């Protein structure tokens, strides 16, 4: 590299060495960082609908650097900051979280829609705002990493279950960082035994309980289970249990047991802890159990669940006897409620593309006519809209 050359970060987020004398100044220009309102409990207002807002950095620091769901990490690099559109859908979802903070519904809810519909973005916004409003937030940005054999696991002695203490510890650390004040407000209310030689008396708080799991990773699973048990029954502080790629809870994993048999997800202790909340066997006193489906990797979307989430259109059959056939009309009952996510509107598309222009993702000024054409071409799918304007990156 010649004298005077220096490293620059290109728009894609990678780093390379270039001769700045011959570099295209538009391509290597610094990513603009427009001033945005931070989305939190105070700013989640109707007046901000169709406005791009910055995700609270305190929440993002709490869940872990770079722990963004789906494609959002790459998007945020292009924007220069973590920012998402505050939609009417977002506003309604947050309204429901506020209502459920008084009394939780009996069933969990799952955001469902086509790949790229924005399910992960909505769940991230919901978790961030809930944390800023004082909820105990247990947020998992990628349940697929619990089942895709990318993380350590070990057989649990005396059972057919398998443990993942590293993942359980990371989840506890996230809860501690994003909900520290809320945890300190909740006393255990009873003595909790954590193994043969460790216990906490009733006067201790959830903060003390979580700290045990952080200090002793081998106890992380039992600490997480007791955290959910106490948090779900108390009424001092509402709880948001939010899991992205929630379909992974019912899949066959890429892990194998000692006999080289494929492990179903419910034999992983971490997943077995979460399943009762999404199957209606365990509920919250205050708060909401909320998930988001994912179709990015169909290995972790069970076929039966896919059919139940997306049943084919049923056409009445002329033959009355055939219409009684359960095969002709497959059951679609699910243990949770489904919140459908459709397409975004043309106005929302214009708001997004206007933000893309502000951050120099798009060079040309955006008119509503241009945004309308892009909206039609992408059939209103946010991911396809973004891919269409960034295809050259």
mmCIF file with all atom_site columns, C-alpha atoms in Angstrom, residues 62-64 67 136-143 146 151 164-179 183 210 213-214 220-221 223-225 227-228 240-244 269-271 273-274:
data_model
loop_
_atom_site.group_PDB
_atom_site.id
_atom_site.type_symbol
_atom_site.label_atom_id
_atom_site.label_alt_id
_atom_site.label_comp_id
_atom_site.label_asym_id
_atom_site.label_entity_id
_atom_site.label_seq_id
_atom_site.pdbx_PDB_ins_code
_atom_site.Cartn_x
_atom_site.Cartn_y
_atom_site.Cartn_z
_atom_site.occupancy
_atom_site.B_iso_or_equiv
_atom_site.pdbx_formal_charge
_atom_site.auth_seq_id
_atom_site.auth_comp_id
_atom_site.auth_asym_id
_atom_site.auth_atom_id
_atom_site.pdbx_PDB_model_num
ATOM 1  C CA . UNK A 1 62  ? -28.276 -5.792  26.758 1.00 0.00 ? 62  UNK A CA 1
ATOM 2  C CA . UNK A 1 63  ? -29.139 -8.518  24.271 1.00 0.00 ? 63  UNK A CA 1
ATOM 3  C CA . UNK A 1 64  ? -25.557 -8.580  23.014 1.00 0.00 ? 64  UNK A CA 1
ATOM 4  C CA . UNK A 1 67  ? -27.414 -10.194 18.245 1.00 0.00 ? 67  UNK A CA 1
ATOM 5  C CA . UNK A 1 136 ? -39.183 -8.284  32.724 1.00 0.00 ? 136 UNK A CA 1
ATOM 6  C CA . UNK A 1 137 ? -38.159 -9.088  29.146 1.00 0.00 ? 137 UNK A CA 1
ATOM 7  C CA . UNK A 1 138 ? -36.935 -12.559 28.195 1.00 0.00 ? 138 UNK A CA 1
ATOM 8  C CA . UNK A 1 139 ? -36.053 -12.129 24.523 1.00 0.00 ? 139 UNK A CA 1
ATOM 9  C CA . UNK A 1 140 ? -34.422 -14.664 22.220 1.00 0.00 ? 140 UNK A CA 1
ATOM 10 C CA . UNK A 1 141 ? -33.479 -13.264 18.824 1.00 0.00 ? 141 UNK A CA 1
ATOM 11 C CA . UNK A 1 142 ? -32.824 -16.661 17.200 1.00 0.00 ? 142 UNK A CA 1
ATOM 12 C CA . UNK A 1 143 ? -34.249 -19.933 18.497 1.00 0.00 ? 143 UNK A CA 1
ATOM 13 C CA . UNK A 1 146 ? -30.752 -23.547 19.942 1.00 0.00 ? 146 UNK A CA 1
ATOM 14 C CA . UNK A 1 151 ? -23.727 -24.540 20.231 1.00 0.00 ? 151 UNK A CA 1
ATOM 15 C CA . UNK A 1 164 ? -27.082 -26.254 26.893 1.00 0.00 ? 164 UNK A CA 1
ATOM 16 C CA . UNK A 1 165 ? -25.661 -24.291 29.849 1.00 0.00 ? 165 UNK A CA 1
ATOM 17 C CA . UNK A 1 166 ? -23.846 -21.805 27.628 1.00 0.00 ? 166 UNK A CA 1
ATOM 18 C CA . UNK A 1 167 ? -27.080 -20.764 25.900 1.00 0.00 ? 167 UNK A CA 1
ATOM 19 C CA . UNK A 1 168 ? -28.988 -20.677 29.191 1.00 0.00 ? 168 UNK A CA 1
ATOM 20 C CA . UNK A 1 169 ? -26.304 -18.441 30.720 1.00 0.00 ? 169 UNK A CA 1
ATOM 21 C CA . UNK A 1 170 ? -26.402 -16.059 27.748 1.00 0.00 ? 170 UNK A CA 1
ATOM 22 C CA . UNK A 1 171 ? -30.182 -15.761 28.067 1.00 0.00 ? 171 UNK A CA 1
ATOM 23 C CA . UNK A 1 172 ? -29.898 -15.022 31.794 1.00 0.00 ? 172 UNK A CA 1
ATOM 24 C CA . UNK A 1 173 ? -27.249 -12.377 31.104 1.00 0.00 ? 173 UNK A CA 1
ATOM 25 C CA . UNK A 1 174 ? -29.534 -10.701 28.583 1.00 0.00 ? 174 UNK A CA 1
ATOM 26 C CA . UNK A 1 175 ? -32.450 -10.676 31.035 1.00 0.00 ? 175 UNK A CA 1
ATOM 27 C CA . UNK A 1 176 ? -30.209 -9.215  33.731 1.00 0.00 ? 176 UNK A CA 1
ATOM 28 C CA . UNK A 1 177 ? -28.950 -6.401  31.506 1.00 0.00 ? 177 UNK A CA 1
ATOM 29 C CA . UNK A 1 178 ? -32.255 -5.334  29.912 1.00 0.00 ? 178 UNK A CA 1
ATOM 30 C CA . UNK A 1 179 ? -34.495 -5.859  32.967 1.00 0.00 ? 179 UNK A CA 1
ATOM 31 C CA . UNK A 1 183 ? -35.913 -8.087  38.513 1.00 0.00 ? 183 UNK A CA 1
ATOM 32 C CA . UNK A 1 210 ? -30.239 -14.634 38.120 1.00 0.00 ? 210 UNK A CA 1
ATOM 33 C CA . UNK A 1 213 ? -26.914 -18.597 37.231 1.00 0.00 ? 213 UNK A CA 1
ATOM 34 C CA . UNK A 1 214 ? -24.406 -16.067 35.907 1.00 0.00 ? 214 UNK A CA 1
ATOM 35 C CA . UNK A 1 220 ? -28.068 -21.795 34.606 1.00 0.00 ? 220 UNK A CA 1
ATOM 36 C CA . UNK A 1 221 ? -30.870 -24.149 33.557 1.00 0.00 ? 221 UNK A CA 1
ATOM 37 C CA . UNK A 1 223 ? -32.075 -20.807 37.599 1.00 0.00 ? 223 UNK A CA 1
ATOM 38 C CA . UNK A 1 224 ? -33.857 -20.043 34.311 1.00 0.00 ? 224 UNK A CA 1
ATOM 39 C CA . UNK A 1 225 ? -36.642 -22.492 35.165 1.00 0.00 ? 225 UNK A CA 1
ATOM 40 C CA . UNK A 1 227 ? -36.988 -17.443 37.088 1.00 0.00 ? 227 UNK A CA 1
ATOM 41 C CA . UNK A 1 228 ? -39.849 -18.286 34.739 1.00 0.00 ? 228 UNK A CA 1
ATOM 42 C CA . UNK A 1 240 ? -42.737 -10.319 28.082 1.00 0.00 ? 240 UNK A CA 1
ATOM 43 C CA . UNK A 1 241 ? -41.472 -13.696 26.903 1.00 0.00 ? 241 UNK A CA 1
ATOM 44 C CA . UNK A 1 242 ? -40.526 -13.103 23.254 1.00 0.00 ? 242 UNK A CA 1
ATOM 45 C CA . UNK A 1 243 ? -38.966 -15.788 21.064 1.00 0.00 ? 243 UNK A CA 1
ATOM 46 C CA . UNK A 1 244 ? -38.072 -15.304 17.415 1.00 0.00 ? 244 UNK A CA 1
ATOM 47 C CA . UNK A 1 269 ? -33.823 -28.664 28.371 1.00 0.00 ? 269 UNK A CA 1
ATOM 48 C CA . UNK A 1 270 ? -33.807 -25.022 27.275 1.00 0.00 ? 270 UNK A CA 1
ATOM 49 C CA . UNK A 1 271 ? -36.594 -25.585 24.770 1.00 0.00 ? 271 UNK A CA 1
ATOM 50 C CA . UNK A 1 273 ? -38.535 -24.869 29.562 1.00 0.00 ? 273 UNK A CA 1
ATOM 51 C CA . UNK A 1 274 ? -40.163 -22.581 26.975 1.00 0.00 ? 274 UNK A CA 1
#
